[in-house]
Amino acid sequence: MSYENIIVEVKDNVGLITLNRPQALNALCAALITDIGGALDQFENDDNIRAIVITGSERAFAAGADIKEMADYDYMDVYKNDFITKGWTRVASCRKPVIAAVAGFALGGGCEMAMMCDIILAADTAKFGQPEITIGTIPGAGGTQRLTRAVGKSKAMEMCLTGRMMDAEEAERSGLVARVVPADSLLDEALKLAGKIASFSAPVSMKVKESVSKSYEMTLTEGLMFERREFHSTFALDDRAEGMKAFAEKRKPDFKHR
Ligand code: HXC
C-alpha cells in the first residue's frame, strides 16, 4: 500500500510508521490519520509483525491536530461525524504493542496520540503539551483523561489550563514517558525496545498489553481477576510450555507464537 503522509517500513519483526508532513510539523490532518489506520491494519494482519513503532521527525512527533483543517468546522460538522473518534482511536485499539518514539514537539493531538501508544520513549529534545486552550478549545482525543492518569490531577490541570509544555526530563520524572534517550539514538533505541518485545511470544505480549490496559478501566478486584484469568489462559499456549521447558533445560526458548 502507498501512503501520502507517512512512511511505512518493516524492520525484522517490527512495523515502523514515520509521520511525514514536515511542512506542517506532522500536524495530524484527516488524510494522515487515515494513513495511520491503514498501516496499523496492515501490521495487525501480518503475523510477522509483533511490535510497532510510531515516530515523527527530529523537530516534531506531531504538533497537534491540523488547526488549519479544523478552523472552518462548525459544531454540526464535528458532532455529526463524531470527530475525532473515527480513525484516531485506531491507535488505541491496536492489539499489538505500540511504542511512540517522540522527539521535538508532541502537542495537542500529538501528545494524545503518543499517550494512546503503550510505551512512550522520549528523546531529550521532546516537548509535551496540551495547548488547545490557547486556540479556544480543549483536548478532544484523551488529553484531559490519559494525561491526568499519567501525571496526576495537578500537573494535568496546569498543562491543560495554561498550555505549558513539559520537557523530556519532567515528563520522565512525572511518569508520562518510560525513558529519555539522546535524540540521535531515539530510533535505534525504539527499534531495540520493539525488537525485544517482538522476541517474546506474540499472544503473550498481547495478553500483557490487554491486562495492563484494563487497569485503567476496572476496579482493582476486577482487574486482578482479569489478570489471573489471562495468566491461566497462557497455560493453553504452546509458547508457555516451551518457555518453562527451556528454562528448566537451560536453553533459549523457541517461541512459535501460538
Ligand atoms: C496546522 C501547523 C500546526 C498545526 C504547526 N503548523 N502546527 N499547521 N496545525 N497543529 C505549521 C505552521 O502553521 C507552519 O506552517 C509550520 O507548521 C511550522 O510551524 P511554525 O509555527 O512556523 O514553527 P515554530 O515557530 O517552530 O513553532 C512550533 C510550534 C507551533 C510551537 C509547535 O507551530 C505551534 O504552536 N503549533 C500549534 C500547536 C497546537 O496548538 N497544537 C494543538 C492543536 S489542537 P507555515 O505554512 O506557516 O510554514 C489539537 C486538538 C486535538 O491538537 C483534539 C483531537 C483531535
mmCIF file of C-alpha atoms and ligand atoms in Angstrom:
data_model
loop_
_atom_site.group_PDB
_atom_site.id
_atom_site.type_symbol
_atom_site.label_atom_id
_atom_site.label_comp_id
_atom_site.label_asym_id
_atom_site.label_seq_id
_atom_site.Cartn_x
_atom_site.Cartn_y
_atom_site.Cartn_z
ATOM 1 C CA MET A 1 0.000 0.000 0.000
ATOM 2 C CA SER A 2 1.199 3.550 -0.579
ATOM 3 C CA TYR A 3 0.693 6.413 1.826
ATOM 4 C CA GLU A 4 0.961 10.150 1.285
ATOM 5 C CA ASN A 5 1.637 11.364 4.808
ATOM 6 C CA ILE A 6 3.574 8.565 6.459
ATOM 7 C CA ILE A 7 6.480 6.246 5.650
ATOM 8 C CA VAL A 8 5.834 2.601 6.437
ATOM 9 C CA GLU A 9 8.676 0.128 6.866
ATOM 10 C CA VAL A 10 9.190 -3.340 8.262
ATOM 11 C CA LYS A 11 12.348 -3.952 10.301
ATOM 12 C CA ASP A 12 12.578 -7.667 11.072
ATOM 13 C CA ASN A 13 9.500 -8.307 13.244
ATOM 14 C CA VAL A 14 8.775 -4.638 13.915
ATOM 15 C CA GLY A 15 6.471 -2.354 11.945
ATOM 16 C CA LEU A 16 7.672 1.248 11.732
ATOM 17 C CA ILE A 17 5.426 4.220 10.955
ATOM 18 C CA THR A 18 7.161 7.571 10.421
ATOM 19 C CA LEU A 19 4.847 10.586 10.317
ATOM 20 C CA ASN A 20 5.914 12.591 7.289
ATOM 21 C CA ARG A 21 4.302 16.029 6.888
ATOM 22 C CA PRO A 22 7.411 18.105 7.647
ATOM 23 C CA GLN A 23 5.898 21.289 6.200
ATOM 24 C CA ALA A 24 3.254 21.241 8.968
ATOM 25 C CA LEU A 25 5.318 19.717 11.807
ATOM 26 C CA ASN A 26 3.386 16.472 11.256
ATOM 27 C CA ALA A 27 0.056 18.117 12.082
ATOM 28 C CA LEU A 28 -2.485 15.307 12.132
ATOM 29 C CA CYS A 29 -4.778 16.062 9.202
ATOM 30 C CA ALA A 30 -7.596 13.651 8.332
ATOM 31 C CA ALA A 31 -5.593 12.058 5.497
ATOM 32 C CA LEU A 32 -2.678 11.354 7.838
ATOM 33 C CA ILE A 33 -4.981 9.737 10.370
ATOM 34 C CA THR A 34 -6.449 7.557 7.599
ATOM 35 C CA ASP A 35 -2.902 6.582 6.563
ATOM 36 C CA ILE A 36 -2.035 5.556 10.133
ATOM 37 C CA GLY A 37 -5.203 3.443 10.289
ATOM 38 C CA GLY A 38 -4.243 1.713 7.035
ATOM 39 C CA ALA A 39 -0.703 0.990 8.243
ATOM 40 C CA LEU A 40 -1.953 -0.387 11.552
ATOM 41 C CA ASP A 41 -4.453 -2.631 9.728
ATOM 42 C CA GLN A 42 -1.584 -3.844 7.540
ATOM 43 C CA PHE A 43 0.635 -4.559 10.567
ATOM 44 C CA GLU A 44 -2.119 -6.218 12.580
ATOM 45 C CA ASN A 45 -2.901 -8.547 9.686
ATOM 46 C CA ASP A 46 0.767 -9.531 9.322
ATOM 47 C CA ASP A 47 1.745 -12.355 11.696
ATOM 48 C CA ASN A 48 5.375 -11.475 11.084
ATOM 49 C CA ILE A 49 4.931 -8.128 12.910
ATOM 50 C CA ARG A 50 4.963 -8.429 16.683
ATOM 51 C CA ALA A 51 5.534 -4.811 17.775
ATOM 52 C CA ILE A 52 5.009 -1.390 16.217
ATOM 53 C CA VAL A 53 6.883 1.922 16.490
ATOM 54 C CA ILE A 54 5.321 5.279 15.615
ATOM 55 C CA THR A 55 7.755 8.166 15.273
ATOM 56 C CA GLY A 56 7.961 11.638 13.752
ATOM 57 C CA SER A 57 10.837 13.902 12.767
ATOM 58 C CA GLU A 58 13.667 15.446 14.753
ATOM 59 C CA ARG A 59 11.627 18.650 15.078
ATOM 60 C CA ALA A 60 8.212 17.206 15.820
ATOM 61 C CA PHE A 61 6.479 13.972 16.678
ATOM 62 C CA ALA A 62 3.286 15.878 15.841
ATOM 63 C CA ALA A 63 2.277 19.470 16.595
ATOM 64 C CA GLY A 64 -1.366 18.525 17.072
ATOM 65 C CA ALA A 65 -4.469 18.077 15.020
ATOM 66 C CA ASP A 66 -4.341 20.173 11.853
ATOM 67 C CA ILE A 67 -5.590 23.560 13.035
ATOM 68 C CA LYS A 68 -5.973 24.926 9.503
ATOM 69 C CA GLU A 69 -8.169 21.952 8.570
ATOM 70 C CA MET A 70 -10.271 22.319 11.737
ATOM 71 C CA ALA A 71 -10.618 26.094 11.511
ATOM 72 C CA ASP A 72 -13.769 26.073 9.359
ATOM 73 C CA TYR A 73 -15.567 23.189 11.057
ATOM 74 C CA ASP A 74 -18.769 24.083 12.868
ATOM 75 C CA TYR A 75 -20.460 22.272 15.712
ATOM 76 C CA MET A 76 -22.600 20.077 13.469
ATOM 77 C CA ASP A 77 -19.540 19.014 11.415
ATOM 78 C CA VAL A 78 -17.729 17.679 14.456
ATOM 79 C CA TYR A 79 -20.788 16.397 16.292
ATOM 80 C CA LYS A 80 -22.356 14.577 13.344
ATOM 81 C CA ASN A 81 -19.065 12.935 12.324
ATOM 82 C CA ASP A 82 -18.133 12.321 15.961
ATOM 83 C CA PHE A 83 -14.775 13.991 15.295
ATOM 84 C CA ILE A 84 -12.319 12.541 16.452
ATOM 85 C CA THR A 85 -13.393 9.040 17.236
ATOM 86 C CA LYS A 86 -13.136 7.682 13.695
ATOM 87 C CA GLY A 87 -9.552 6.847 12.782
ATOM 88 C CA TRP A 88 -7.868 8.439 15.779
ATOM 89 C CA THR A 89 -8.930 5.697 18.143
ATOM 90 C CA ARG A 90 -7.379 3.132 15.772
ATOM 91 C CA VAL A 91 -4.070 3.659 17.589
ATOM 92 C CA ALA A 92 -5.630 2.919 20.971
ATOM 93 C CA SER A 93 -7.472 -0.128 19.643
ATOM 94 C CA CYS A 94 -4.362 -1.757 18.141
ATOM 95 C CA ARG A 95 -3.871 -5.139 19.836
ATOM 96 C CA LYS A 96 -0.127 -5.381 19.218
ATOM 97 C CA PRO A 97 2.252 -3.368 21.436
ATOM 98 C CA VAL A 98 2.858 0.153 20.084
ATOM 99 C CA ILE A 99 5.784 2.379 21.062
ATOM 100 C CA ALA A 100 5.735 6.135 20.465
ATOM 101 C CA ALA A 101 9.263 7.404 19.807
ATOM 102 C CA VAL A 102 8.970 11.136 20.441
ATOM 103 C CA ALA A 103 11.463 13.845 19.500
ATOM 104 C CA GLY A 104 10.592 17.546 19.436
ATOM 105 C CA PHE A 105 7.000 18.705 19.760
ATOM 106 C CA ALA A 106 4.228 16.343 20.863
ATOM 107 C CA LEU A 107 1.432 18.846 21.291
ATOM 108 C CA GLY A 108 -2.343 18.628 21.476
ATOM 109 C CA GLY A 109 -3.424 15.668 19.376
ATOM 110 C CA GLY A 110 0.268 14.756 19.008
ATOM 111 C CA CYS A 111 0.623 14.313 22.758
ATOM 112 C CA GLU A 112 -2.718 12.499 22.786
ATOM 113 C CA MET A 113 -1.599 10.139 20.038
ATOM 114 C CA ALA A 114 1.635 9.378 21.918
ATOM 115 C CA MET A 115 -0.468 8.636 25.014
ATOM 116 C CA MET A 116 -2.645 6.197 23.012
ATOM 117 C CA CYS A 117 0.524 4.160 22.482
ATOM 118 C CA ASP A 118 1.644 1.631 25.103
ATOM 119 C CA ILE A 119 5.113 2.999 25.798
ATOM 120 C CA ILE A 120 6.462 6.492 25.177
ATOM 121 C CA LEU A 121 10.204 6.693 24.583
ATOM 122 C CA ALA A 122 11.359 10.323 24.559
ATOM 123 C CA ALA A 123 14.371 11.994 23.000
ATOM 124 C CA ASP A 124 15.999 14.588 25.245
ATOM 125 C CA THR A 125 14.542 17.187 22.853
ATOM 126 C CA ALA A 126 10.921 16.087 23.407
ATOM 127 C CA LYS A 127 8.321 18.618 24.499
ATOM 128 C CA PHE A 128 4.833 17.556 25.537
ATOM 129 C CA GLY A 129 1.850 19.850 25.901
ATOM 130 C CA GLN A 130 -1.897 20.331 25.578
ATOM 131 C CA PRO A 131 -2.072 23.879 24.178
ATOM 132 C CA GLU A 132 -5.688 23.648 22.965
ATOM 133 C CA ILE A 133 -6.767 26.332 25.443
ATOM 134 C CA THR A 134 -4.570 28.835 23.590
ATOM 135 C CA ILE A 135 -6.693 28.354 20.435
ATOM 136 C CA GLY A 136 -10.041 28.400 22.203
ATOM 137 C CA THR A 137 -10.746 24.710 22.545
ATOM 138 C CA ILE A 138 -9.959 21.753 24.787
ATOM 139 C CA PRO A 139 -8.212 18.419 24.230
ATOM 140 C CA GLY A 140 -10.515 16.028 22.352
ATOM 141 C CA ALA A 141 -8.542 12.820 21.971
ATOM 142 C CA GLY A 142 -7.795 11.949 25.562
ATOM 143 C CA GLY A 143 -5.658 14.832 26.807
ATOM 144 C CA THR A 144 -7.770 15.550 29.866
ATOM 145 C CA GLN A 145 -8.139 11.838 30.624
ATOM 146 C CA ARG A 146 -4.922 9.974 29.743
ATOM 147 C CA LEU A 147 -2.637 12.843 30.816
ATOM 148 C CA THR A 148 -4.384 13.021 34.196
ATOM 149 C CA ARG A 149 -3.961 9.288 34.709
ATOM 150 C CA ALA A 150 -0.288 9.528 33.701
ATOM 151 C CA VAL A 151 0.865 12.587 35.646
ATOM 152 C CA GLY A 152 -1.871 13.245 38.205
ATOM 153 C CA LYS A 153 -4.522 15.932 38.518
ATOM 154 C CA SER A 154 -2.466 18.954 39.497
ATOM 155 C CA LYS A 155 0.072 18.773 36.689
ATOM 156 C CA ALA A 156 -2.551 17.759 34.089
ATOM 157 C CA MET A 157 -4.742 20.692 35.160
ATOM 158 C CA GLU A 158 -1.794 23.077 34.955
ATOM 159 C CA MET A 159 -0.828 21.872 31.495
ATOM 160 C CA CYS A 160 -4.371 21.878 30.080
ATOM 161 C CA LEU A 161 -5.304 25.194 31.701
ATOM 162 C CA THR A 162 -2.149 27.075 30.648
ATOM 163 C CA GLY A 163 -0.800 25.196 27.613
ATOM 164 C CA ARG A 164 2.606 24.955 29.315
ATOM 165 C CA MET A 165 4.952 22.437 27.700
ATOM 166 C CA MET A 166 6.771 19.784 29.672
ATOM 167 C CA ASP A 167 10.326 18.872 28.670
ATOM 168 C CA ALA A 168 11.591 15.292 28.455
ATOM 169 C CA GLU A 169 13.191 15.301 31.890
ATOM 170 C CA GLU A 170 9.974 16.477 33.561
ATOM 171 C CA ALA A 171 7.955 14.007 31.500
ATOM 172 C CA GLU A 172 10.105 11.136 32.745
ATOM 173 C CA ARG A 173 10.014 12.386 36.345
ATOM 174 C CA SER A 174 6.223 12.609 36.278
ATOM 175 C CA GLY A 175 5.668 9.187 34.701
ATOM 176 C CA LEU A 176 4.477 10.265 31.252
ATOM 177 C CA VAL A 177 7.386 8.563 29.462
ATOM 178 C CA ALA A 178 9.214 5.316 30.131
ATOM 179 C CA ARG A 179 12.695 6.605 29.368
ATOM 180 C CA VAL A 180 14.659 9.526 27.899
ATOM 181 C CA VAL A 181 17.436 8.852 25.395
ATOM 182 C CA PRO A 182 19.764 11.113 23.382
ATOM 183 C CA ALA A 183 17.928 12.425 20.305
ATOM 184 C CA ASP A 184 20.375 10.872 17.849
ATOM 185 C CA SER A 185 19.765 7.383 19.217
ATOM 186 C CA LEU A 186 15.964 7.644 19.615
ATOM 187 C CA LEU A 187 15.008 5.490 16.641
ATOM 188 C CA ASP A 188 17.686 2.871 17.350
ATOM 189 C CA GLU A 189 16.559 2.644 20.978
ATOM 190 C CA ALA A 190 12.883 2.432 19.974
ATOM 191 C CA LEU A 191 13.588 -0.322 17.448
ATOM 192 C CA LYS A 192 15.734 -2.155 20.003
ATOM 193 C CA LEU A 193 12.918 -1.963 22.548
ATOM 194 C CA ALA A 194 10.345 -3.100 19.975
ATOM 195 C CA GLY A 195 12.698 -5.885 18.855
ATOM 196 C CA LYS A 196 12.999 -7.109 22.421
ATOM 197 C CA ILE A 197 9.196 -7.243 22.753
ATOM 198 C CA ALA A 198 8.954 -8.975 19.358
ATOM 199 C CA SER A 199 11.389 -11.665 20.538
ATOM 200 C CA PHE A 200 8.800 -12.933 23.015
ATOM 201 C CA SER A 201 5.613 -14.861 22.320
ATOM 202 C CA ALA A 202 3.155 -12.685 20.366
ATOM 203 C CA PRO A 203 -0.017 -13.918 22.128
ATOM 204 C CA VAL A 204 1.692 -13.438 25.495
ATOM 205 C CA SER A 205 2.722 -9.836 24.780
ATOM 206 C CA MET A 206 -0.839 -9.161 23.577
ATOM 207 C CA LYS A 207 -2.144 -10.541 26.874
ATOM 208 C CA VAL A 208 0.270 -8.326 28.829
ATOM 209 C CA LYS A 209 -0.973 -5.320 26.855
ATOM 210 C CA GLU A 210 -4.630 -6.223 27.433
ATOM 211 C CA SER A 211 -4.057 -6.777 31.123
ATOM 212 C CA VAL A 212 -2.111 -3.573 31.817
ATOM 213 C CA SER A 213 -4.610 -1.593 29.721
ATOM 214 C CA LYS A 214 -7.509 -2.993 31.761
ATOM 215 C CA SER A 215 -6.033 -1.426 34.895
ATOM 216 C CA TYR A 216 -7.327 1.902 33.521
ATOM 217 C CA GLU A 217 -10.855 0.560 33.120
ATOM 218 C CA MET A 218 -11.534 -1.659 36.125
ATOM 219 C CA THR A 219 -11.573 -1.701 39.892
ATOM 220 C CA LEU A 220 -8.576 -3.434 41.498
ATOM 221 C CA THR A 221 -10.621 -6.531 42.347
ATOM 222 C CA GLU A 222 -11.938 -6.852 38.784
ATOM 223 C CA GLY A 223 -8.508 -6.120 37.327
ATOM 224 C CA LEU A 224 -6.807 -8.735 39.488
ATOM 225 C CA MET A 225 -9.378 -11.321 38.409
ATOM 226 C CA PHE A 226 -8.954 -10.337 34.740
ATOM 227 C CA GLU A 227 -5.180 -10.702 35.117
ATOM 228 C CA ARG A 228 -5.474 -14.075 36.848
ATOM 229 C CA ARG A 229 -7.723 -15.465 34.102
ATOM 230 C CA GLU A 230 -5.336 -14.168 31.414
ATOM 231 C CA PHE A 231 -2.466 -15.790 33.331
ATOM 232 C CA HIS A 232 -4.428 -19.058 33.430
ATOM 233 C CA SER A 233 -5.067 -18.761 29.686
ATOM 234 C CA THR A 234 -1.323 -18.725 28.932
ATOM 235 C CA PHE A 235 -1.329 -22.353 30.080
ATOM 236 C CA ALA A 236 -3.226 -23.154 26.881
ATOM 237 C CA LEU A 237 -0.324 -21.828 24.770
ATOM 238 C CA ASP A 238 2.485 -23.902 23.275
ATOM 239 C CA ASP A 239 4.774 -20.938 23.984
ATOM 240 C CA ARG A 240 4.105 -21.102 27.730
ATOM 241 C CA ALA A 241 5.062 -24.793 27.756
ATOM 242 C CA GLU A 242 8.147 -24.069 25.641
ATOM 243 C CA GLY A 243 9.211 -21.092 27.812
ATOM 244 C CA MET A 244 9.139 -23.048 31.052
ATOM 245 C CA LYS A 245 10.696 -26.167 29.497
ATOM 246 C CA ALA A 246 13.522 -24.082 28.007
ATOM 247 C CA PHE A 247 14.212 -22.508 31.397
ATOM 248 C CA ALA A 248 14.494 -25.922 33.048
ATOM 249 C CA GLU A 249 16.747 -27.150 30.223
ATOM 250 C CA LYS A 250 18.938 -24.007 30.447
ATOM 251 C CA ARG A 251 18.397 -23.019 26.797
ATOM 252 C CA LYS A 252 16.782 -20.161 24.867
ATOM 253 C CA PRO A 253 13.061 -20.699 24.232
ATOM 254 C CA ASP A 254 11.953 -21.196 20.645
ATOM 255 C CA PHE A 255 8.611 -19.405 20.599
ATOM 256 C CA LYS A 256 6.197 -20.291 17.796
ATOM 257 C CA HIS A 257 3.724 -17.515 18.666
ATOM 258 C CA ARG A 258 0.811 -19.766 19.447
HETATM 259 C C1 HXC B 1 -1.534 23.029 11.278
HETATM 260 C C2 HXC B 1 0.591 23.560 11.928
HETATM 261 C C3 HXC B 1 0.357 23.062 13.227
HETATM 262 C C4 HXC B 1 -0.933 22.506 13.496
HETATM 263 C C5 HXC B 1 2.372 23.807 13.153
HETATM 264 N N1 HXC B 1 1.851 24.014 11.929
HETATM 265 N N2 HXC B 1 1.480 23.242 13.966
HETATM 266 N N3 HXC B 1 -0.341 23.538 10.974
HETATM 267 N N4 HXC B 1 -1.844 22.505 12.504
HETATM 268 N N5 HXC B 1 -1.247 21.961 14.680
HETATM 269 C C6 HXC B 1 2.511 24.619 10.770
HETATM 270 C C7 HXC B 1 2.665 26.113 10.935
HETATM 271 O O1 HXC B 1 1.481 26.785 10.596
HETATM 272 C C8 HXC B 1 3.795 26.405 9.968
HETATM 273 O O2 HXC B 1 3.280 26.420 8.655
HETATM 274 C C9 HXC B 1 4.666 25.160 10.088
HETATM 275 O O3 HXC B 1 3.837 24.136 10.649
HETATM 276 C C10 HXC B 1 5.846 25.384 11.038
HETATM 277 O O4 HXC B 1 5.349 25.869 12.270
HETATM 278 P P1 HXC B 1 5.871 27.217 12.976
HETATM 279 O O5 HXC B 1 4.770 27.697 13.849
HETATM 280 O O6 HXC B 1 6.395 28.165 11.954
HETATM 281 O O7 HXC B 1 7.094 26.653 13.814
HETATM 282 P P2 HXC B 1 7.664 27.191 15.206
HETATM 283 O O8 HXC B 1 7.727 28.704 15.190
HETATM 284 O O9 HXC B 1 8.922 26.428 15.444
HETATM 285 O O10 HXC B 1 6.580 26.793 16.305
HETATM 286 C C11 HXC B 1 6.328 25.433 16.560
HETATM 287 C C12 HXC B 1 5.029 25.276 17.384
HETATM 288 C C13 HXC B 1 3.883 25.998 16.712
HETATM 289 C C14 HXC B 1 5.265 25.832 18.806
HETATM 290 C C15 HXC B 1 4.772 23.764 17.517
HETATM 291 O O11 HXC B 1 3.828 25.583 15.337
HETATM 292 C C16 HXC B 1 2.542 25.745 17.312
HETATM 293 O O12 HXC B 1 2.212 26.322 18.338
HETATM 294 N N6 HXC B 1 1.722 24.891 16.670
HETATM 295 C C17 HXC B 1 0.378 24.612 17.103
HETATM 296 C C18 HXC B 1 0.372 23.744 18.334
HETATM 297 C C19 HXC B 1 -1.043 23.483 18.816
HETATM 298 O O13 HXC B 1 -1.764 24.403 19.189
HETATM 299 N N7 HXC B 1 -1.461 22.239 18.796
HETATM 300 C C20 HXC B 1 -2.784 21.805 19.243
HETATM 301 C C21 HXC B 1 -3.706 21.792 18.087
HETATM 302 S S1 HXC B 1 -5.359 21.444 18.580
HETATM 303 P P3 HXC B 1 3.654 27.584 7.619
HETATM 304 O O14 HXC B 1 2.837 27.253 6.407
HETATM 305 O O15 HXC B 1 3.339 28.863 8.267
HETATM 306 O O16 HXC B 1 5.147 27.410 7.410
HETATM 307 C C22 HXC B 1 -5.391 19.795 18.788
HETATM 308 C C23 HXC B 1 -6.705 19.270 19.246
HETATM 309 C C24 HXC B 1 -6.724 17.801 19.234
HETATM 310 O O17 HXC B 1 -4.457 19.092 18.605
HETATM 311 C C25 HXC B 1 -8.095 17.327 19.509
HETATM 312 C C26 HXC B 1 -8.347 15.963 18.969
HETATM 313 C C27 HXC B 1 -8.300 15.886 17.501
#
